[in-house]
Coordinates of C-alpha atoms in Angstrom, one line a residue:
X1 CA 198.6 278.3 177.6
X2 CA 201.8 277.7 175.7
X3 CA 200.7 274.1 175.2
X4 CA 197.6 275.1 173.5
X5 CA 199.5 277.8 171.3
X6 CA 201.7 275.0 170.3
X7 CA 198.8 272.5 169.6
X8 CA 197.1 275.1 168.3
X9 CA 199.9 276.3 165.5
X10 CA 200.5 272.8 164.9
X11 CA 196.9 272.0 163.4
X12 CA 197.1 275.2 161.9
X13 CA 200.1 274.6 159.8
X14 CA 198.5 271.1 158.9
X15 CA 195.6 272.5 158.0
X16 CA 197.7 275.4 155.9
X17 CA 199.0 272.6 153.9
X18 CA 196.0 270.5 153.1
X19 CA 194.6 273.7 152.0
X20 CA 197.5 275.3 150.1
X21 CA 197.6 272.1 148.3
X22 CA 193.6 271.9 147.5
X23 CA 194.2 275.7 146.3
X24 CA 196.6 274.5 143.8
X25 CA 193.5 273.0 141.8
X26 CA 191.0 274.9 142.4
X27 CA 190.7 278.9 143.4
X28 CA 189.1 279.4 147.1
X29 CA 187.4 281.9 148.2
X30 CA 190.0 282.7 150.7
X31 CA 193.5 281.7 151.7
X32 CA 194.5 280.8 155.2
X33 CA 196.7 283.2 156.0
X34 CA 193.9 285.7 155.3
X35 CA 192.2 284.5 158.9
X36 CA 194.8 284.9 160.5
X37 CA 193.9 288.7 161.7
X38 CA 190.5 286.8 162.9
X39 CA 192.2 284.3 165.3
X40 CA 193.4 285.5 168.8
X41 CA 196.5 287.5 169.0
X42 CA 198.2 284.6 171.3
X43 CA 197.6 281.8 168.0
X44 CA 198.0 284.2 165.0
X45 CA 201.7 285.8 166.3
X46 CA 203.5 282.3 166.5
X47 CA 202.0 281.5 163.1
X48 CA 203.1 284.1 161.6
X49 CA 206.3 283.8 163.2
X50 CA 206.6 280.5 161.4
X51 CA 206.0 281.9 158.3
X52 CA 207.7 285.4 157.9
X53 CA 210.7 287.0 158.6
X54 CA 212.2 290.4 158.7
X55 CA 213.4 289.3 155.2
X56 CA 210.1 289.7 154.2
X57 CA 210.4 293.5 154.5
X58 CA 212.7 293.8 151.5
X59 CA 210.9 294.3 148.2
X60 CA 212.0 291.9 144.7
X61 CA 212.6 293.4 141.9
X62 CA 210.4 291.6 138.9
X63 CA 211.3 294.0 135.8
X64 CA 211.5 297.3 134.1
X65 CA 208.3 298.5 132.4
X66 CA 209.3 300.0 129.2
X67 CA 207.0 301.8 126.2
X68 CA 206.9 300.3 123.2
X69 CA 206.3 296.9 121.1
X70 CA 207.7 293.6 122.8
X71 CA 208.6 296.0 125.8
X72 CA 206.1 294.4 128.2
X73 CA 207.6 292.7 131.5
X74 CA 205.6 290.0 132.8
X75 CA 205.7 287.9 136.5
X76 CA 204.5 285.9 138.8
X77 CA 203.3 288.4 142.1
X78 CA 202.6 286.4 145.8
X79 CA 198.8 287.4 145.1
X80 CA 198.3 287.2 141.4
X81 CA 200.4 284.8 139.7
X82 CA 200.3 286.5 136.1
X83 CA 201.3 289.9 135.8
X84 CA 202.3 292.4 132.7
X85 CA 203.1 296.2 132.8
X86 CA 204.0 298.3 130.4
X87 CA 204.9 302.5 129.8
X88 CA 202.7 304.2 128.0
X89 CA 204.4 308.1 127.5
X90 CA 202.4 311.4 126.8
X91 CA 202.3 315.0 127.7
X92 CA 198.5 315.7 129.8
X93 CA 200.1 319.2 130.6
X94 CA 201.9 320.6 128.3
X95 CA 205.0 320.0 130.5
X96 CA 208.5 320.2 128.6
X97 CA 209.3 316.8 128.7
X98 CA 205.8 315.5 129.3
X99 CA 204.5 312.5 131.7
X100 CA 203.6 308.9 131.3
X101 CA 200.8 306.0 132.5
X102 CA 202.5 302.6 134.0
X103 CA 199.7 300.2 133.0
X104 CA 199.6 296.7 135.0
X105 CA 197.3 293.9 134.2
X106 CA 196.9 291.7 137.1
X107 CA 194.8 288.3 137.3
X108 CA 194.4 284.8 139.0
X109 CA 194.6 285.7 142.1
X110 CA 194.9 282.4 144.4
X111 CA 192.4 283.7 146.8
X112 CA 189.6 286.7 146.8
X113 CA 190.9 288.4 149.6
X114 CA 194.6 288.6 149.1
X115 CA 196.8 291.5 147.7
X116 CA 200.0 292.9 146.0
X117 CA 202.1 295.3 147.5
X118 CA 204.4 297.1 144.9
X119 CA 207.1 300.0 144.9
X120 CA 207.9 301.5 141.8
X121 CA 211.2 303.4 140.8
X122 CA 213.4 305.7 138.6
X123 CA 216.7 307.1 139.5
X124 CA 214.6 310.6 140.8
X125 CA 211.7 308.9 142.4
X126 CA 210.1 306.2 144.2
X127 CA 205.9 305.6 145.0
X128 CA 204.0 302.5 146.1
X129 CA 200.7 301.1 145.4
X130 CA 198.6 298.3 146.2
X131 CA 196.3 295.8 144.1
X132 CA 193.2 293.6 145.3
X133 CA 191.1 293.7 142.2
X134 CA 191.9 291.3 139.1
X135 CA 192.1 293.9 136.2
X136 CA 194.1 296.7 134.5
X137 CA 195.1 299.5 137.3
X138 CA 197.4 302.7 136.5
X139 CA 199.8 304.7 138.0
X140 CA 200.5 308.3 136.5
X141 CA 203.4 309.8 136.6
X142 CA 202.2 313.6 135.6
X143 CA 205.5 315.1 134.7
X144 CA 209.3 313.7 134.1
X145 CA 211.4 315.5 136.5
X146 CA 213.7 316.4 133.9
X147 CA 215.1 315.8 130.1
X148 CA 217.5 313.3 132.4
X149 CA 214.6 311.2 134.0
X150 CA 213.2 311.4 130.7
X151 CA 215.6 310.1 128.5
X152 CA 216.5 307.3 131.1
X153 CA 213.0 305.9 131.6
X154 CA 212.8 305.8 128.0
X155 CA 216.3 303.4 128.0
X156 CA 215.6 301.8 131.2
X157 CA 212.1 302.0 132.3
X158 CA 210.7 302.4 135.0
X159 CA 211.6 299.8 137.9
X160 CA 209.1 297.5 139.5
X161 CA 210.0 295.6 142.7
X162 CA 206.9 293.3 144.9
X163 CA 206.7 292.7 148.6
X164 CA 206.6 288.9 148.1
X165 CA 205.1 288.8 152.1
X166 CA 201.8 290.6 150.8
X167 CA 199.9 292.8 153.4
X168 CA 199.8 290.4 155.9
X169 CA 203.1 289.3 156.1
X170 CA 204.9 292.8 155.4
X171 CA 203.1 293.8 158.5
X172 CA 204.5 291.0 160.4
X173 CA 207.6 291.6 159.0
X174 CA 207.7 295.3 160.5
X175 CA 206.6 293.5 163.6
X176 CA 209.9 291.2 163.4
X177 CA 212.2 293.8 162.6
X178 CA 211.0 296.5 165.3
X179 CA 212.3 294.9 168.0
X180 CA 215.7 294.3 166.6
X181 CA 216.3 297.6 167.4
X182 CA 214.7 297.6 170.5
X183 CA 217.1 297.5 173.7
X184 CA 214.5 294.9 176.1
X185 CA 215.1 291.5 176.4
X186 CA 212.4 290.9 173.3
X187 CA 215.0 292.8 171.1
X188 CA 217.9 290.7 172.1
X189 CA 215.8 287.2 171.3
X190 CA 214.6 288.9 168.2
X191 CA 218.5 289.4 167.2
X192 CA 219.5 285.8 168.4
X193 CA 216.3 284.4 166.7
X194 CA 217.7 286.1 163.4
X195 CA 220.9 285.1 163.1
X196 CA 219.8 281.2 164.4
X197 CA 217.7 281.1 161.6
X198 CA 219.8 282.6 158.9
X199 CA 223.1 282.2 159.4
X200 CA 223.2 279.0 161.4
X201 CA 224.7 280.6 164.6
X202 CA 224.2 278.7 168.1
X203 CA 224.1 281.0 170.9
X204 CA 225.6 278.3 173.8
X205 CA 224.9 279.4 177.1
X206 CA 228.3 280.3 178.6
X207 CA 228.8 279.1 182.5
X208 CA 229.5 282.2 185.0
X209 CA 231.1 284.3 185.1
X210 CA 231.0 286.0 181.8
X211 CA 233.1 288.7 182.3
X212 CA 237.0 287.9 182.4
X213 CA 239.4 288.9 185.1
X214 CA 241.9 290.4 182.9
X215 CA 245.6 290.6 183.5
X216 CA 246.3 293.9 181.4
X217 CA 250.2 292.9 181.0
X218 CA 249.3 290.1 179.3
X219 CA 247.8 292.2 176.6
X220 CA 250.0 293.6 173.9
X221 CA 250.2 296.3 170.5
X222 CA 248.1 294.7 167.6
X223 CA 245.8 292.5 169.7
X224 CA 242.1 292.6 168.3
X225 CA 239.3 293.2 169.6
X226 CA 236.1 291.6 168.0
X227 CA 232.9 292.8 169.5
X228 CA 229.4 291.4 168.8
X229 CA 226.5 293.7 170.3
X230 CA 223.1 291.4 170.2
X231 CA 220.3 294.4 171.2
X232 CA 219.5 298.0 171.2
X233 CA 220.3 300.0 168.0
X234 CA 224.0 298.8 167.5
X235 CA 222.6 295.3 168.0
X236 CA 219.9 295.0 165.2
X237 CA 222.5 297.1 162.8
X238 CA 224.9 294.7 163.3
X239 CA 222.8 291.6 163.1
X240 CA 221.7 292.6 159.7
X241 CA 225.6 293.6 159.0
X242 CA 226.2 290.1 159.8
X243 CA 223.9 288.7 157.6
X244 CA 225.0 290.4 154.6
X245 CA 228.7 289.7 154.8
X246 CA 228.6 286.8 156.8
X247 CA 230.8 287.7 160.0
X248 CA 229.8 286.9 163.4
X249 CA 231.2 289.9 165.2
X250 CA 230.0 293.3 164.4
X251 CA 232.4 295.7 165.7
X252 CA 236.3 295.9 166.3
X253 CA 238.6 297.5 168.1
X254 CA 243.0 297.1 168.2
X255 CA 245.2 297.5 171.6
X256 CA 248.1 299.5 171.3
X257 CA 250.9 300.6 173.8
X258 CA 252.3 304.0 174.0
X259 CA 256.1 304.5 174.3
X260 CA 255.4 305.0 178.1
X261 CA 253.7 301.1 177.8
X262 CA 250.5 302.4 178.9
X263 CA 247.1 300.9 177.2
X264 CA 244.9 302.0 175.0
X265 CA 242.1 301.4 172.7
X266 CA 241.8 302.4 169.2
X267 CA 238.5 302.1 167.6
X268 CA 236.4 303.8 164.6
X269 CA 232.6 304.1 165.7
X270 CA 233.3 305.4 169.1
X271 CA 230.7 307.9 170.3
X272 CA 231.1 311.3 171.5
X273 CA 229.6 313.7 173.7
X274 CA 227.9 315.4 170.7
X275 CA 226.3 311.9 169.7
X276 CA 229.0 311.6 166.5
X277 CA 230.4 308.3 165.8
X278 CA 234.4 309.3 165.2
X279 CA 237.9 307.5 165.6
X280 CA 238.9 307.4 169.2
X281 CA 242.4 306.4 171.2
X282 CA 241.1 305.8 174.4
X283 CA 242.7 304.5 177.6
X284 CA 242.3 301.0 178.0
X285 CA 240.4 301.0 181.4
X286 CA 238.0 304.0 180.3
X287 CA 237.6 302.0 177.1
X288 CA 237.0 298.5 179.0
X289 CA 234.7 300.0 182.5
X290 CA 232.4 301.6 179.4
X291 CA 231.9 298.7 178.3
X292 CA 231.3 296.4 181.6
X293 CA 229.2 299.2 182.6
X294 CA 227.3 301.5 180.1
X295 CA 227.1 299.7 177.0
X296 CA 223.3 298.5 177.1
X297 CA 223.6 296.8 173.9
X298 CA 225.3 293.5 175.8
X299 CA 228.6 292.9 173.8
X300 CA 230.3 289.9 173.6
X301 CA 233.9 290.4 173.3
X302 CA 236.8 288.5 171.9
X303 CA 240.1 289.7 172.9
X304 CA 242.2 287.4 169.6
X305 CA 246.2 288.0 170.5
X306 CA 249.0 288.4 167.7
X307 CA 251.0 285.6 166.9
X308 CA 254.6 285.6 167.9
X309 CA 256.0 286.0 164.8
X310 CA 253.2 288.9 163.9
X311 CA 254.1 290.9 167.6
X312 CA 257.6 290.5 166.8
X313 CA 257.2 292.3 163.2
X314 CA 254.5 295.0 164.5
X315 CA 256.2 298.4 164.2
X316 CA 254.6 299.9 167.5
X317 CA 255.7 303.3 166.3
X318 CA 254.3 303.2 163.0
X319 CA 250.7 302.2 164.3
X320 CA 250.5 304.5 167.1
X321 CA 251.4 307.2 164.8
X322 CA 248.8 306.4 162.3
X323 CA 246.0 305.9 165.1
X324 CA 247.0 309.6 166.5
X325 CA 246.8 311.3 162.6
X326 CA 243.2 309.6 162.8
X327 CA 242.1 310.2 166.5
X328 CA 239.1 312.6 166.2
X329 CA 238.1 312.0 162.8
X330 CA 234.3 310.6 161.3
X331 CA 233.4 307.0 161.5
X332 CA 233.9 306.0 157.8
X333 CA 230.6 306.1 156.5
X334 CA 231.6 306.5 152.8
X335 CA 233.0 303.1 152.4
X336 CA 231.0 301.0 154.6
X337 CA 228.9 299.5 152.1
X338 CA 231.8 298.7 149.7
X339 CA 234.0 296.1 151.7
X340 CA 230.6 293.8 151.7
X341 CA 229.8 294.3 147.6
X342 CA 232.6 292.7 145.8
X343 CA 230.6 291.4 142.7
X344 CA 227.6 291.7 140.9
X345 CA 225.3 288.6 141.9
X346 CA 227.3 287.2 144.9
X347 CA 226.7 289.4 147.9
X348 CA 223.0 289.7 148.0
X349 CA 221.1 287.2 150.2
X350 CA 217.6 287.0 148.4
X351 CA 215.5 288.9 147.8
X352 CA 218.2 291.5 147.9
X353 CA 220.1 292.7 144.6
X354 CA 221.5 296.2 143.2
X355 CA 218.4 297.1 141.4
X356 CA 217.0 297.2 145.4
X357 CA 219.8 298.8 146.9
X358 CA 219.4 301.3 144.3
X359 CA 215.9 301.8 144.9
X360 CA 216.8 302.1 148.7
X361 CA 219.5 305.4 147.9
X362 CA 217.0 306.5 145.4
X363 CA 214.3 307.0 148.4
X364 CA 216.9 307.8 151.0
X365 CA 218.0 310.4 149.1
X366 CA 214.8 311.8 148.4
X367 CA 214.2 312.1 152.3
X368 CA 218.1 312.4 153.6
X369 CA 219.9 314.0 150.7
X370 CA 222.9 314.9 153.1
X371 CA 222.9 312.0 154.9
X372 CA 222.8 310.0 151.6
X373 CA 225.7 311.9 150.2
X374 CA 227.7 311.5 153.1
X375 CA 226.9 307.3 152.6
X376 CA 227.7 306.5 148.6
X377 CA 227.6 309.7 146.7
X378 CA 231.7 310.3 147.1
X379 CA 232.3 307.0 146.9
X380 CA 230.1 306.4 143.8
X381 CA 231.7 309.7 142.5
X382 CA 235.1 308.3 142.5
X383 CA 234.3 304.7 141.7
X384 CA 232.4 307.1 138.2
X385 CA 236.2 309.1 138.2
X386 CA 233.5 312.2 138.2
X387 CA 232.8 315.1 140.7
X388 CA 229.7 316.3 142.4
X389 CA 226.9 314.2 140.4
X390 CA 224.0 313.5 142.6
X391 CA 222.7 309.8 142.9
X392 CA 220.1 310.2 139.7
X393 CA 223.1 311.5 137.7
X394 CA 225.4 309.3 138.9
X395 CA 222.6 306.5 137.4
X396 CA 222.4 307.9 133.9
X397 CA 226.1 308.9 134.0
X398 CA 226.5 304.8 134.3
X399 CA 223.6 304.1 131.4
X400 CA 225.9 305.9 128.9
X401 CA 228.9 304.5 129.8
X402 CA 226.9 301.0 129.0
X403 CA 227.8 299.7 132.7
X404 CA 225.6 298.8 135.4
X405 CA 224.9 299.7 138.8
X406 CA 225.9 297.0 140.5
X407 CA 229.4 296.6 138.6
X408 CA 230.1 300.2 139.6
X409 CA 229.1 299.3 143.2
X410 CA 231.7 296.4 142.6
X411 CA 234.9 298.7 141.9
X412 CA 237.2 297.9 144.9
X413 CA 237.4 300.6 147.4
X414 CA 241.6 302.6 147.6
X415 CA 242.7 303.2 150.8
X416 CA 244.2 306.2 149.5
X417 CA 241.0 308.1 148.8
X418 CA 240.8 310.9 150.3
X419 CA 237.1 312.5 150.8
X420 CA 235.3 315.8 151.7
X421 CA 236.2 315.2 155.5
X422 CA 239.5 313.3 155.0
X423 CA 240.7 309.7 155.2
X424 CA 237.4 307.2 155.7
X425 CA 237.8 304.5 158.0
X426 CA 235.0 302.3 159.4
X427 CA 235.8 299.9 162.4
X428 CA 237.4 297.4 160.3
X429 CA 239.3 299.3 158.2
X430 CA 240.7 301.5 160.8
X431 CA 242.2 298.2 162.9
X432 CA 243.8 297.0 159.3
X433 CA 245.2 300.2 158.3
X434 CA 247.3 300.2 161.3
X435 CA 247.9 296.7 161.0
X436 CA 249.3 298.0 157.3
X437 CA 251.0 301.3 159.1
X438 CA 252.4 298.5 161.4
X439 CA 254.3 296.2 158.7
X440 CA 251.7 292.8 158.9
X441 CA 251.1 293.0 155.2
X442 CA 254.7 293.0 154.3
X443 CA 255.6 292.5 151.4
X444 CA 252.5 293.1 149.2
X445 CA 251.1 296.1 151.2
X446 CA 250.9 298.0 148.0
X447 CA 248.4 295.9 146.4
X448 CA 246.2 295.2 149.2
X449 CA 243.3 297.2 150.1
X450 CA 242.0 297.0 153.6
X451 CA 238.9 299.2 153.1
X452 CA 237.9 296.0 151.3
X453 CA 237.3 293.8 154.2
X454 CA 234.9 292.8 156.0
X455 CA 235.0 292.1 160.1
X456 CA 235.0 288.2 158.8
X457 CA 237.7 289.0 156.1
X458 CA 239.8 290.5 159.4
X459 CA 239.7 287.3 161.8
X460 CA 240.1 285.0 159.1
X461 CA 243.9 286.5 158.4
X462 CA 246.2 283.7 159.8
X463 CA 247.7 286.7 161.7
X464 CA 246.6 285.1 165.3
X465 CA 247.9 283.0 167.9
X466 CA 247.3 279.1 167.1
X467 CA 249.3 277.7 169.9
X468 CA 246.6 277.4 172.8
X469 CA 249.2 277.1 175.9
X470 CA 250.5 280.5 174.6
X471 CA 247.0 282.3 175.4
X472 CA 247.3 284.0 179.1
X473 CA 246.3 281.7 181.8
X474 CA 243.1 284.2 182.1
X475 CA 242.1 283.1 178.7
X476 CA 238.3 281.3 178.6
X477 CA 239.3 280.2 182.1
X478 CA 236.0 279.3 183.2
X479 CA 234.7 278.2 180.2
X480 CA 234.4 273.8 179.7
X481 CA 234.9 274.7 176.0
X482 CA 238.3 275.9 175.1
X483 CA 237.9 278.7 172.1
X484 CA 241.4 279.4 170.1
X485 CA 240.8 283.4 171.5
X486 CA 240.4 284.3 174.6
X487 CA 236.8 286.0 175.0
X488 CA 236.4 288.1 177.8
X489 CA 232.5 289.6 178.7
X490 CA 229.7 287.7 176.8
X491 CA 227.0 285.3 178.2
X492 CA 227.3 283.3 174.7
X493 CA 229.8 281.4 173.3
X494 CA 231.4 283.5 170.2
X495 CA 231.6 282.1 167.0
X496 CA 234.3 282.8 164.6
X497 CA 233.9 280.4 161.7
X498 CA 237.5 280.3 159.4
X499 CA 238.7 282.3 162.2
X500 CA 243.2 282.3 161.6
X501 CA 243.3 280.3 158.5
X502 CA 244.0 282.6 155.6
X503 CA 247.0 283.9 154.6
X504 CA 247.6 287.2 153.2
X505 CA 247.5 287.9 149.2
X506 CA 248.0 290.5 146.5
X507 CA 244.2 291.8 145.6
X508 CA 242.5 289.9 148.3
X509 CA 238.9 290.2 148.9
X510 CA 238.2 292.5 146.5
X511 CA 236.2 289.5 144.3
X512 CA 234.9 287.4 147.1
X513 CA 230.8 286.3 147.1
X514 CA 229.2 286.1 150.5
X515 CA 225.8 283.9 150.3
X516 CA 223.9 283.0 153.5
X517 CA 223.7 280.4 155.0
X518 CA 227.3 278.5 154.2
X519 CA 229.3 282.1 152.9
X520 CA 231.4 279.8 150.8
X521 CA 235.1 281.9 149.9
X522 CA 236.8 281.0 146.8
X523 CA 240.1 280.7 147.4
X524 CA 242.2 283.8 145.9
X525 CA 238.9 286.1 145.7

């Protein structure tokens, strides 16, 4: 049978091509991927496979349909390849502000049985619609919200973004990216499928056993812990963390000693008995049999020792005191976002861009407004200098200032922010702070802001041991392949591409771009 899907995907894509290329000069009557929902399940999956993505879930944005003369935006959709809208306003209820009519004019479709998917957008709303028929089509908007929405759709317009997949391959897509969440064996190929095919990643088969026999003395304060969780929710969160920023871990963690020399694990994303992710100091065996035994999202983990020279400048003292004023607190969520985002073209892997990510709070804040607030709102608040302004007003706060959302969203995070609910640390941010606390970033500490980083900023830092007889004897024992880190649970081989080569400077990573699939680093970004 798997022969014959093979054989059978294979003509099928032939066939795709000699068709795609007869539909460039003349219109069919149908496209091939429009039979695909005709063809049994077992041949149409695989195809579609080929073709889509979970990508293909995330929506482009193709302009801002404005009222007025000249104010028509025009493109090229995955069904109809030409396209206008434009605003028209009016007041149909005698509202305050009144309401308007987005008019689109689609045409030339490439087949008669294809569509357009579209979400449309303002800073206080966001609706969908769909388009098979070539001709003029409307969507109402009855009433502005408010003189705000008002007077910003008449600036800005109202946004437009397509789901370049169409029907079909948005509904694959949803396919794809369900089970990346999923904690079966189908999720975990799902999330090594992924991150093969867009970031390049190899997933070699370690040879047993792939758990370590640690020797804990050989363990010290400052060691790093880099985790990489491949199914289940953490796993298809972290695959598409990885994505964005380009590291291939997902999760960290730092050993410390206590002035008794006993263990222990600090991490920020630990889980509690009330389900909250918050900042935990945990013993180092409670900390390690969780994870041998009740983490069902399979880590991989990468135990990546200080160097010498960095062990013998770590202020124990000042780290554990810092990991003890944090103990018990949130998992930063207000500054996650902001260590990936350092400018204002360079972080997002197509089709992704700030006018999308904006459209995502928009909705999210329509239907999580707490949750949502908890995310950006603070940290969009400070980046503004303002208090309290909600996401929309936080958007037309930034049209008069004549900015843009996504230089705002490029302001570098300060570790000294304090929020609603204190100091916000997420995983990585947490391990560098104490690294800070602890003296590594001597002399430029001041002017270097670890909220900034990402997990691949972190085990880039030539902070690490680079002397290979130096590791424990323990270290990657079994293993043919000798890593420069010791890595100590994980059926895969872990990947840690630049890992120890960068050394520390004033205002670094606060300008760096991270584009799949090579995440080429300036140097001094």
């Amino acid at each position: 049978m798997e022969k014959a899907i093979t054989v059978a995907v294979t003509i099928f894509l032939c066939i795709w091509t000699a068709v795609a290329a007869a539909a460039a000069e003349v219109k069919l009557p149908f496209h091939p991927g429009d039979l695909l929902p005709l063809l049994p399940r077992q041949v149409s999956w695989p195809i579609l496979n080929y073709l889509n993505s979970p990508v293909d879930l995330l929506p482009t944005f193709v302009g801002a349909a404005s009222a007025g003369n000249g104010s028509n935006v025009e493109w090229k959709g995955a069904c109809f390849y030409e396209n206008r809208a434009w605003l028209e306003f009016h007041n149909k209820t005698g509202s305050e502000f009144g309401g308007g009519t987005l008019h689109l004019k689609v045409s030339k479709a490439h087949s008669w049985t294809c569509m357009d998917i579209y979400v449309f957008a303002t800073p206080y709303r966001a609706t969908w619609d769909y388009y098979f028929l070539s001709r003029e089509h409307t969507l109402e908007f009855k009433e502005w919200e408010s003189k705000a929405e008002y007077e910003y759709v008449k600036r800005r317009g109202v946004s437009i973004f397509l789901m370049q997949a169409g029907m079909l391959g948005t509904l694959q897509a949803l396919w794809d990216v369900f089970p990346l969440f999923t904690n079966t064996g189908w999720g975990e190929n799902a999330n090594i499928g992924f991150l093969k095919k867009h970031m390049g990643a190899t997933f070699e088969e370690r040879p047993q056993p792939w758990v370590t026999n640690i020797t804990v003395d050989d363990i010290h304060s400052g060691d790093f812990l880099a985790i990489s969780k491949i199914r289940g929710r953490w796993g298809g969160f972290e695959t598409l963390e990885k994505w964005v920023s380009g590291a291939y871990a997902g999760h960290t963690a730092i050993c410390l000693r206590d002035s008794e020399g006993k263990l222990w694990v600090g991490e920020s994303g630990n889980e509690n008995d009330k389900g909250e992710d918050i900042i935990a100091v945990l013993p180092w065996d409670e900390w390690w049999e969780f994870e041998l035994n009740k983490d069902d999202s399979n880590p991989h983990i990468a135990l990546l020792p200080l160097h010498p020279d960095m062990r013998a400048k770590f202020n124990e003292t000042a780290a554990w005191e810092y990991a003890q004023s944090m103990n018990g607190q949130p998992y930063g969520y207000h500054n996650m976002i902001f260590s990936w985002i350092d400018t204002v073209d360079g972080n997002y892997p197509p089709p992704l861009d700030a006018h999308l990510v904006a459209s995502v709070m928009t909705v999210w804040n329509q239907i999580q407004p707490e949750y949502a607030a908890n995310l950006w709102k603070e940290a969009l608040n400070k980046r503004l200098g303002t208090q309290g302004l909600d996401l929309p007003d936080i958007l037309v706060e930034i049209e008069k200032r004549g900015s843009s959302f996504g230089e705002l969203l490029t302001i570098p995070e300060q570790d000294d922010w304090l929020y609603s609910d204190g100091k916000s640390a997420s995983c990585i941010a947490f391990v560098l702070e104490i690294y800070k606390e602890a003296g590594l970033f001597h002399p430029i500490s001041s002017s270097v802001q670890v909220t900034e980083f990402t997990i691949k900023d972190a085990y880039t830092l030539r902070f690490f041991e680079n002397n290979s007889s130096r590791l424990p004897k323990w270290c990657n024992d079994a293993d043919d392949v000798k890593l420069p880190f010791c890595q100590i649970r994980g059926k895969y081989r872990m990947e840690l591409p630049g890992y120890n080569t960068v050394d520390p400077y004033p205002h670094m990573n606060e300008r760096c771009p991270s584009m799949p699939p090579n995440y080429f680093r300036p140097k001094k970004c």
